[in-house]
Tab-separated table of C-alpha atoms and ligand atoms in Angstrom:
chain	number	residue	atom	x	y	z
A	1	MET	CA	10.739	27.981	-2.520
A	2	ALA	CA	7.112	26.820	-2.454
A	3	ALA	CA	6.165	23.791	-4.544
A	4	GLU	CA	4.298	24.654	-7.767
A	5	ASP	CA	0.595	23.931	-7.563
A	6	THR	CA	0.063	21.885	-10.680
A	7	GLY	CA	-1.683	18.735	-9.539
A	8	PRO	CA	-1.250	16.101	-6.907
A	9	VAL	CA	2.430	15.273	-7.430
A	10	ARG	CA	4.174	17.588	-9.908
A	11	GLY	CA	6.855	19.458	-7.990
A	12	ARG	CA	5.909	17.617	-4.783
A	13	GLY	CA	8.116	15.635	-2.439
A	14	VAL	CA	7.055	11.986	-2.505
A	15	VAL	CA	8.341	9.012	-0.512
A	16	VAL	CA	7.605	5.469	-1.674
A	17	THR	CA	8.471	2.663	0.749
A	18	GLY	CA	9.342	-0.750	-0.655
A	19	ALA	CA	10.062	0.870	-4.008
A	20	GLY	CA	13.005	-1.340	-4.975
A	21	HIS	CA	10.703	-3.880	-6.638
A	22	GLY	CA	7.167	-4.551	-7.762
A	23	ILE	CA	4.313	-2.119	-7.202
A	24	GLY	CA	6.467	0.376	-5.288
A	25	ARG	CA	8.968	0.538	-8.084
A	26	ALA	CA	6.203	1.129	-10.655
A	27	LEU	CA	4.689	3.857	-8.442
A	28	ALA	CA	8.052	5.587	-7.989
A	29	THR	CA	8.741	5.415	-11.720
A	30	ARG	CA	5.335	6.804	-12.671
A	31	LEU	CA	5.428	9.590	-10.097
A	32	ALA	CA	8.919	10.673	-11.152
A	33	ALA	CA	7.738	10.723	-14.782
A	34	GLU	CA	4.868	12.962	-13.679
A	35	GLY	CA	7.300	15.454	-12.186
A	36	ALA	CA	7.521	14.451	-8.505
A	37	HIS	CA	10.707	14.570	-6.439
A	38	VAL	CA	10.820	10.931	-5.397
A	39	VAL	CA	12.562	9.290	-2.446
A	40	VAL	CA	12.996	5.570	-3.088
A	41	ASN	CA	13.039	3.434	0.038
A	42	ASP	CA	13.612	-0.304	0.284
A	43	LEU	CA	15.163	-2.797	2.676
A	44	ASP	CA	17.021	-4.067	-0.389
A	45	ALA	CA	19.578	-1.262	-0.589
A	46	ASP	CA	20.932	-2.218	-4.024
A	47	ALA	CA	17.432	-2.163	-5.484
A	48	ALA	CA	16.625	1.214	-3.888
A	49	VAL	CA	19.830	2.696	-5.309
A	50	ALA	CA	19.194	1.219	-8.761
A	51	VAL	CA	15.594	2.484	-8.960
A	52	ALA	CA	16.571	5.929	-7.677
A	53	ALA	CA	19.287	6.154	-10.327
A	54	GLU	CA	16.871	5.033	-13.065
A	55	ILE	CA	14.223	7.630	-12.227
A	56	GLY	CA	16.405	10.509	-11.076
A	57	GLY	CA	15.221	10.164	-7.474
A	58	TYR	CA	16.902	9.801	-4.102
A	59	ALA	CA	17.709	6.454	-2.547
A	60	ALA	CA	16.873	6.051	1.133
A	61	PRO	CA	17.481	2.377	1.857
A	62	GLY	CA	16.426	0.909	5.186
A	63	ASP	CA	13.580	-0.523	7.208
A	64	ALA	CA	10.330	1.386	6.713
A	65	ALA	CA	8.542	-0.491	9.510
A	66	SER	CA	10.348	-0.227	12.856
A	67	GLU	CA	10.097	2.875	15.000
A	68	GLU	CA	13.777	3.723	14.467
A	69	GLY	CA	13.609	2.848	10.767
A	70	VAL	CA	10.627	5.126	10.110
A	71	ALA	CA	12.212	7.980	12.081
A	72	ALA	CA	15.469	7.625	10.104
A	73	LEU	CA	13.605	7.460	6.788
A	74	VAL	CA	11.526	10.555	7.530
A	75	GLU	CA	14.655	12.435	8.556
A	76	SER	CA	16.702	11.470	5.502
A	77	ALA	CA	13.784	12.079	3.110
A	78	ARG	CA	13.213	15.536	4.591
A	79	LYS	CA	16.919	16.304	4.183
A	80	GLU	CA	17.112	15.107	0.545
A	81	LEU	CA	13.895	16.866	-0.468
A	82	ALA	CA	14.881	20.109	1.275
A	83	ALA	CA	17.706	20.418	-1.241
A	84	ASP	CA	14.981	20.628	-3.928
A	85	GLY	CA	13.040	23.171	-1.868
A	86	VAL	CA	10.205	20.788	-1.002
A	87	GLY	CA	9.066	18.826	2.030
A	88	ILE	CA	7.447	15.412	2.299
A	89	ASP	CA	4.061	16.042	0.699
A	90	VAL	CA	3.008	12.504	-0.200
A	91	TRP	CA	3.838	9.259	1.590
A	92	PHE	CA	3.225	5.930	-0.117
A	93	ALA	CA	3.191	3.328	2.669
A	94	ASN	CA	3.719	0.542	0.178
A	95	ALA	CA	6.252	-1.895	1.686
A	96	GLY	CA	4.507	-5.100	2.640
A	97	ILE	CA	5.260	-8.731	3.343
A	98	ASP	CA	3.476	-12.053	3.390
A	99	ARG	CA	4.296	-14.414	6.264
A	100	GLY	CA	2.765	-17.500	7.761
A	101	HIS	CA	0.268	-20.065	6.563
A	102	GLY	CA	-3.061	-20.996	8.083
A	103	LEU	CA	-3.515	-21.509	11.777
A	104	GLU	CA	0.046	-22.834	11.930
A	105	SER	CA	1.345	-19.295	11.422
A	106	SER	CA	3.765	-18.757	14.299
A	107	GLU	CA	3.932	-15.951	16.828
A	108	ALA	CA	6.969	-14.688	14.904
A	109	ASP	CA	4.986	-14.656	11.621
A	110	TRP	CA	2.180	-12.636	13.239
A	111	GLU	CA	4.624	-10.241	14.846
A	112	ALA	CA	6.588	-9.662	11.620
A	113	ILE	CA	3.573	-9.130	9.389
A	114	LEU	CA	1.807	-6.765	11.789
A	115	GLN	CA	4.974	-4.681	12.091
A	116	VAL	CA	5.401	-4.197	8.337
A	117	ASN	CA	1.797	-4.219	7.109
A	118	VAL	CA	0.243	-2.168	9.923
A	119	MET	CA	2.624	-0.553	12.400
A	120	ALA	CA	4.790	0.926	9.629
A	121	HIS	CA	1.754	3.013	8.597
A	122	VAL	CA	0.944	4.060	12.146
A	123	ARG	CA	4.532	5.165	12.740
A	124	ALA	CA	4.793	7.075	9.462
A	125	ALA	CA	1.489	8.876	10.092
A	126	ARG	CA	2.615	9.774	13.609
A	127	ALA	CA	5.759	11.345	12.165
A	128	LEU	CA	4.066	13.162	9.276
A	129	VAL	CA	0.505	14.165	10.096
A	130	PRO	CA	1.208	16.822	12.781
A	131	GLU	CA	3.390	18.778	10.342
A	132	TRP	CA	0.805	18.390	7.555
A	133	LEU	CA	-1.971	19.718	9.809
A	134	GLU	CA	0.081	22.855	10.498
A	135	ARG	CA	0.321	23.717	6.806
A	136	GLY	CA	-1.433	26.876	5.728
A	137	ASP	CA	-3.502	27.771	2.658
A	138	GLY	CA	-1.379	27.729	-0.453
A	139	GLU	CA	0.924	25.016	0.890
A	140	PRO	CA	0.582	21.478	-0.476
A	141	LYS	CA	-1.815	19.301	1.510
A	142	GLY	CA	-0.448	16.118	3.007
A	143	ARG	CA	-1.392	12.884	1.287
A	144	PHE	CA	-1.007	9.413	2.815
A	145	VAL	CA	-1.485	6.463	0.477
A	146	VAL	CA	-1.454	2.929	1.870
A	147	THR	CA	-0.896	-0.074	-0.364
A	148	ALA	CA	-3.306	-2.431	1.362
A	149	SER	CA	-4.879	-5.216	-0.719
A	150	ALA	CA	-8.229	-6.632	-1.766
A	151	ALA	CA	-7.453	-8.997	1.150
A	152	GLY	CA	-7.998	-5.972	3.391
A	153	LEU	CA	-11.582	-5.632	2.134
A	154	LEU	CA	-12.358	-9.313	1.632
A	155	THR	CA	-10.095	-12.144	2.825
A	156	MET	CA	-7.106	-14.137	1.626
A	157	LEU	CA	-7.632	-17.873	1.758
A	158	GLY	CA	-4.688	-19.652	3.366
A	159	SER	CA	-3.355	-16.587	5.106
A	160	PRO	CA	-4.989	-15.256	8.263
A	161	THR	CA	-1.840	-13.223	8.889
A	162	TYR	CA	-2.057	-11.398	5.558
A	163	SER	CA	-5.862	-10.964	5.784
A	164	VAL	CA	-5.806	-9.544	9.299
A	165	SER	CA	-2.832	-7.284	8.644
A	166	LYS	CA	-4.369	-5.844	5.475
A	167	HIS	CA	-7.736	-5.311	7.187
A	168	GLY	CA	-5.706	-3.465	9.810
A	169	ALA	CA	-4.036	-1.358	7.121
A	170	VAL	CA	-7.415	-0.407	5.610
A	171	ALA	CA	-8.902	0.266	9.057
A	172	PHE	CA	-6.040	2.555	9.999
A	173	ALA	CA	-6.319	4.444	6.703
A	174	GLU	CA	-10.102	4.807	7.201
A	175	TRP	CA	-9.533	6.104	10.711
A	176	LEU	CA	-6.989	8.661	9.488
A	177	SER	CA	-9.348	9.869	6.781
A	178	ALA	CA	-12.354	10.041	9.097
A	179	THR	CA	-10.353	11.967	11.680
A	180	TYR	CA	-8.440	14.462	9.560
A	181	ARG	CA	-10.166	14.973	6.203
A	182	HIS	CA	-11.730	18.286	7.334
A	183	ARG	CA	-8.206	19.506	8.099
A	184	GLY	CA	-6.979	18.876	4.576
A	185	LEU	CA	-5.362	15.451	4.898
A	186	VAL	CA	-6.001	13.177	1.916
A	187	VAL	CA	-5.846	9.443	2.644
A	188	GLN	CA	-6.156	6.685	0.051
A	189	ALA	CA	-5.978	2.885	0.164
A	190	ILE	CA	-4.847	0.821	-2.813
A	191	CYS	CA	-6.597	-2.566	-2.786
A	192	PRO	CA	-5.490	-4.763	-5.687
A	193	GLN	CA	-5.977	-8.470	-6.188
A	194	GLY	CA	-3.148	-10.329	-7.944
A	195	VAL	CA	-0.290	-8.218	-9.296
A	196	ARG	CA	2.624	-9.832	-11.101
A	197	THR	CA	5.435	-9.225	-8.597
A	198	ARG	CA	7.792	-11.381	-6.561
A	199	MET	CA	5.149	-11.518	-3.811
A	200	LEU	CA	2.650	-13.166	-6.149
A	201	GLN	CA	5.291	-15.506	-7.600
A	202	ASN	CA	6.149	-16.642	-4.070
A	203	SER	CA	2.556	-17.341	-3.069
A	204	GLY	CA	2.648	-20.978	-4.215
A	205	GLU	CA	-0.776	-22.532	-4.850
A	206	PHE	CA	-2.350	-19.132	-4.196
A	207	GLU	CA	-0.717	-17.667	-7.288
A	208	ASP	CA	-3.455	-19.271	-9.406
A	209	LEU	CA	-6.207	-18.309	-7.012
A	210	LEU	CA	-5.108	-14.691	-6.885
A	211	SER	CA	-4.827	-14.589	-10.639
A	212	HIS	CA	-8.272	-16.085	-11.169
A	213	ASP	CA	-9.570	-12.782	-12.424
A	214	VAL	CA	-6.596	-11.196	-14.096
A	215	ALA	CA	-3.260	-10.545	-12.482
A	216	LEU	CA	-2.197	-7.029	-13.391
A	217	ALA	CA	1.247	-5.652	-14.144
A	218	PRO	CA	2.637	-3.283	-11.500
A	219	GLU	CA	2.414	-0.502	-14.108
A	220	ASP	CA	-1.363	-1.056	-14.337
A	221	VAL	CA	-1.605	-0.461	-10.600
A	222	ALA	CA	0.473	2.719	-10.984
A	223	GLU	CA	-1.943	3.884	-13.705
A	224	ALA	CA	-4.985	3.247	-11.461
A	225	VAL	CA	-3.261	5.118	-8.659
A	226	TRP	CA	-2.454	7.991	-10.994
A	227	GLN	CA	-6.132	8.264	-11.963
A	228	ALA	CA	-7.252	8.163	-8.322
A	229	LEU	CA	-4.744	10.848	-7.328
A	230	GLN	CA	-6.706	13.245	-9.534
A	231	ASP	CA	-9.921	12.962	-7.500
A	232	ASP	CA	-8.653	11.995	-4.027
A	233	ARG	CA	-11.028	9.037	-3.790
A	234	PHE	CA	-10.273	6.827	-0.780
A	235	LEU	CA	-10.560	3.364	-2.306
A	236	ILE	CA	-8.274	2.664	-5.235
A	237	LEU	CA	-9.373	-0.544	-6.946
A	238	PRO	CA	-7.043	-1.462	-9.816
A	239	HIS	CA	-9.266	-4.553	-10.287
A	240	PRO	CA	-12.712	-2.899	-10.577
A	241	GLU	CA	-14.515	-6.211	-9.906
A	242	VAL	CA	-13.376	-5.957	-6.266
A	243	ALA	CA	-16.028	-3.243	-5.758
A	244	GLY	CA	-18.727	-5.841	-6.506
A	245	TYR	CA	-17.227	-8.464	-4.163
A	246	TYR	CA	-16.926	-5.849	-1.407
A	247	ALA	CA	-20.540	-4.771	-1.847
A	248	GLY	CA	-21.600	-8.444	-1.870
A	249	ARG	CA	-19.764	-9.074	1.391
A	250	ALA	CA	-21.585	-6.166	3.045
A	251	GLN	CA	-25.003	-7.029	1.622
A	252	ASP	CA	-25.038	-10.720	2.492
A	253	THR	CA	-22.030	-11.749	4.547
A	254	ASP	CA	-23.046	-15.390	4.884
A	255	ARG	CA	-23.539	-15.776	1.145
A	256	TRP	CA	-20.142	-14.191	0.583
A	257	LEU	CA	-18.512	-16.478	3.188
A	258	GLY	CA	-20.173	-19.446	1.495
A	259	GLY	CA	-18.610	-18.402	-1.803
A	260	MET	CA	-15.187	-18.058	-0.212
A	261	ASN	CA	-15.554	-21.460	1.401
A	262	LYS	CA	-16.417	-22.946	-1.998
A	263	LEU	CA	-13.104	-21.586	-3.295
A	264	GLN	CA	-11.341	-23.086	-0.259
A	265	ARG	CA	-12.834	-26.507	-1.035
A	266	LYS	CA	-11.704	-26.171	-4.646
A	267	LEU	CA	-8.178	-25.532	-3.430
A	268	GLU	CA	-8.310	-28.565	-1.147
A	269	GLU	CA	-9.563	-30.746	-4.007
A	270	ALA	CA	-6.759	-29.498	-6.265
A	271	ARG	CA	-4.224	-30.529	-3.601
A	272	ARG	CA	-5.434	-34.151	-3.572
B	301	LIG	N1	1.548	-8.631	-5.646
B	301	LIG	C1	0.276	-8.707	-5.304
B	301	LIG	O1	-0.464	-9.557	-5.818
B	301	LIG	C2	-0.297	-7.736	-4.291
B	301	LIG	C3	-1.689	-7.632	-4.207
B	301	LIG	C4	-2.236	-6.750	-3.279
B	301	LIG	C5	-1.418	-5.970	-2.482
B	301	LIG	N2	-0.057	-6.099	-2.581
B	301	LIG	C6	0.755	-5.246	-1.712
B	301	LIG	O2	1.563	-4.412	-2.505
B	301	LIG	C7	2.702	-3.984	-1.765
B	301	LIG	C8	3.940	-4.175	-2.608
B	301	LIG	O3	4.127	-5.571	-2.824
B	301	LIG	P1	4.680	-6.182	-4.194
B	301	LIG	O4	3.660	-7.110	-4.709
B	301	LIG	O5	5.220	-5.102	-5.051
B	301	LIG	O6	5.830	-7.122	-3.590
B	301	LIG	P2	7.412	-7.102	-3.777
B	301	LIG	O7	7.862	-8.166	-2.838
B	301	LIG	O8	7.772	-7.144	-5.195
B	301	LIG	O9	7.828	-5.670	-3.214
B	301	LIG	C9	7.770	-5.354	-1.857
B	301	LIG	C10	9.010	-4.536	-1.552
B	301	LIG	O10	8.954	-4.106	-0.193
B	301	LIG	C11	10.240	-4.239	0.378
B	301	LIG	N3	10.119	-4.320	1.825
B	301	LIG	C12	9.619	-5.338	2.568
B	301	LIG	N4	9.678	-5.043	3.869
B	301	LIG	C13	10.217	-3.788	3.959
B	301	LIG	C14	10.526	-2.921	5.029
B	301	LIG	N5	10.315	-3.297	6.311
B	301	LIG	N6	11.071	-1.711	4.761
B	301	LIG	C15	11.327	-1.330	3.482
B	301	LIG	N7	11.056	-2.125	2.427
B	301	LIG	C16	10.506	-3.334	2.657
B	301	LIG	C17	10.825	-5.481	-0.268
B	301	LIG	O11	12.247	-5.497	-0.179
B	301	LIG	C18	10.312	-5.342	-1.694
B	301	LIG	O12	11.207	-4.639	-2.523
B	301	LIG	C19	2.680	-4.819	-0.476
B	301	LIG	O13	2.158	-4.027	0.583
B	301	LIG	C20	1.746	-5.954	-0.819
B	301	LIG	O14	1.158	-6.515	0.329
B	301	LIG	C21	0.511	-6.945	-3.470
């Protein structure tokens, strides 16, 4: 049975990684409410099962980053969705972690964060894109949506690991879009600032910094994503002010770096 063609997700097979909590959970909930067949992945198996039960989706607990984990997730999602007569049409590469602090971040911190925040996306795209490119007219186009961060367009004070990994996530998404958009692949990158989730709560002194505009609820991010799904635009900015910071960085990088350094000094003063 072919999926009905009534918008970006209705009747489509959707996988959301890291959907047991936070932004992923809000995305899964919103997409299910909009009529998608949703596969809920998370390392936290209990949370994945609970969210799947809440939204009438399928739980696929496990690691969405390692090579074996991604392969297993793609296989189980394809199997679950096949029962509904759909394939994997949309992949939300949402799972992400924060590790390390400053230059003291260890080799293990760098390794862990690059695996989850970058390589997970590379591995998922490798598994999904060839099949999407084979799809004919009338079949749903493949859509790959990366939850990156405003840190992937700007920087994150205190965390070179997070900044570099999220720049990597945006760069990979840009590369995918630049390479395959003429063949029907839609790629989008979600780049929020502070969002009220466990990740933000665990960010210590940076919680205030990241909330200095306004920290959003995960549901606000899901709403911004929903809007952006309608027009396929690449950059999804739940905090619209990020567009101005990003433009400022490009226009006058030294001025922008000076502004970031001013914030850094403020943080150091607050620590004294
Ligand atoms: N909260 C923020 O302020 C903020 C801002 C910008 C971007 N983000 C990004 O949003 C995404 C979601 O984060 P969140 O804020 O909802 O945090 P969260 O910690 O509430 O949720 C992240 C979820 O991902 C899961 N996860 C982690 N590693 C995984 C793996 N290898 N495989 C499967 N699941 C895994 C966790 O168990 C957790 O449920 C992340 O990519 C994060 O970097 C968050």
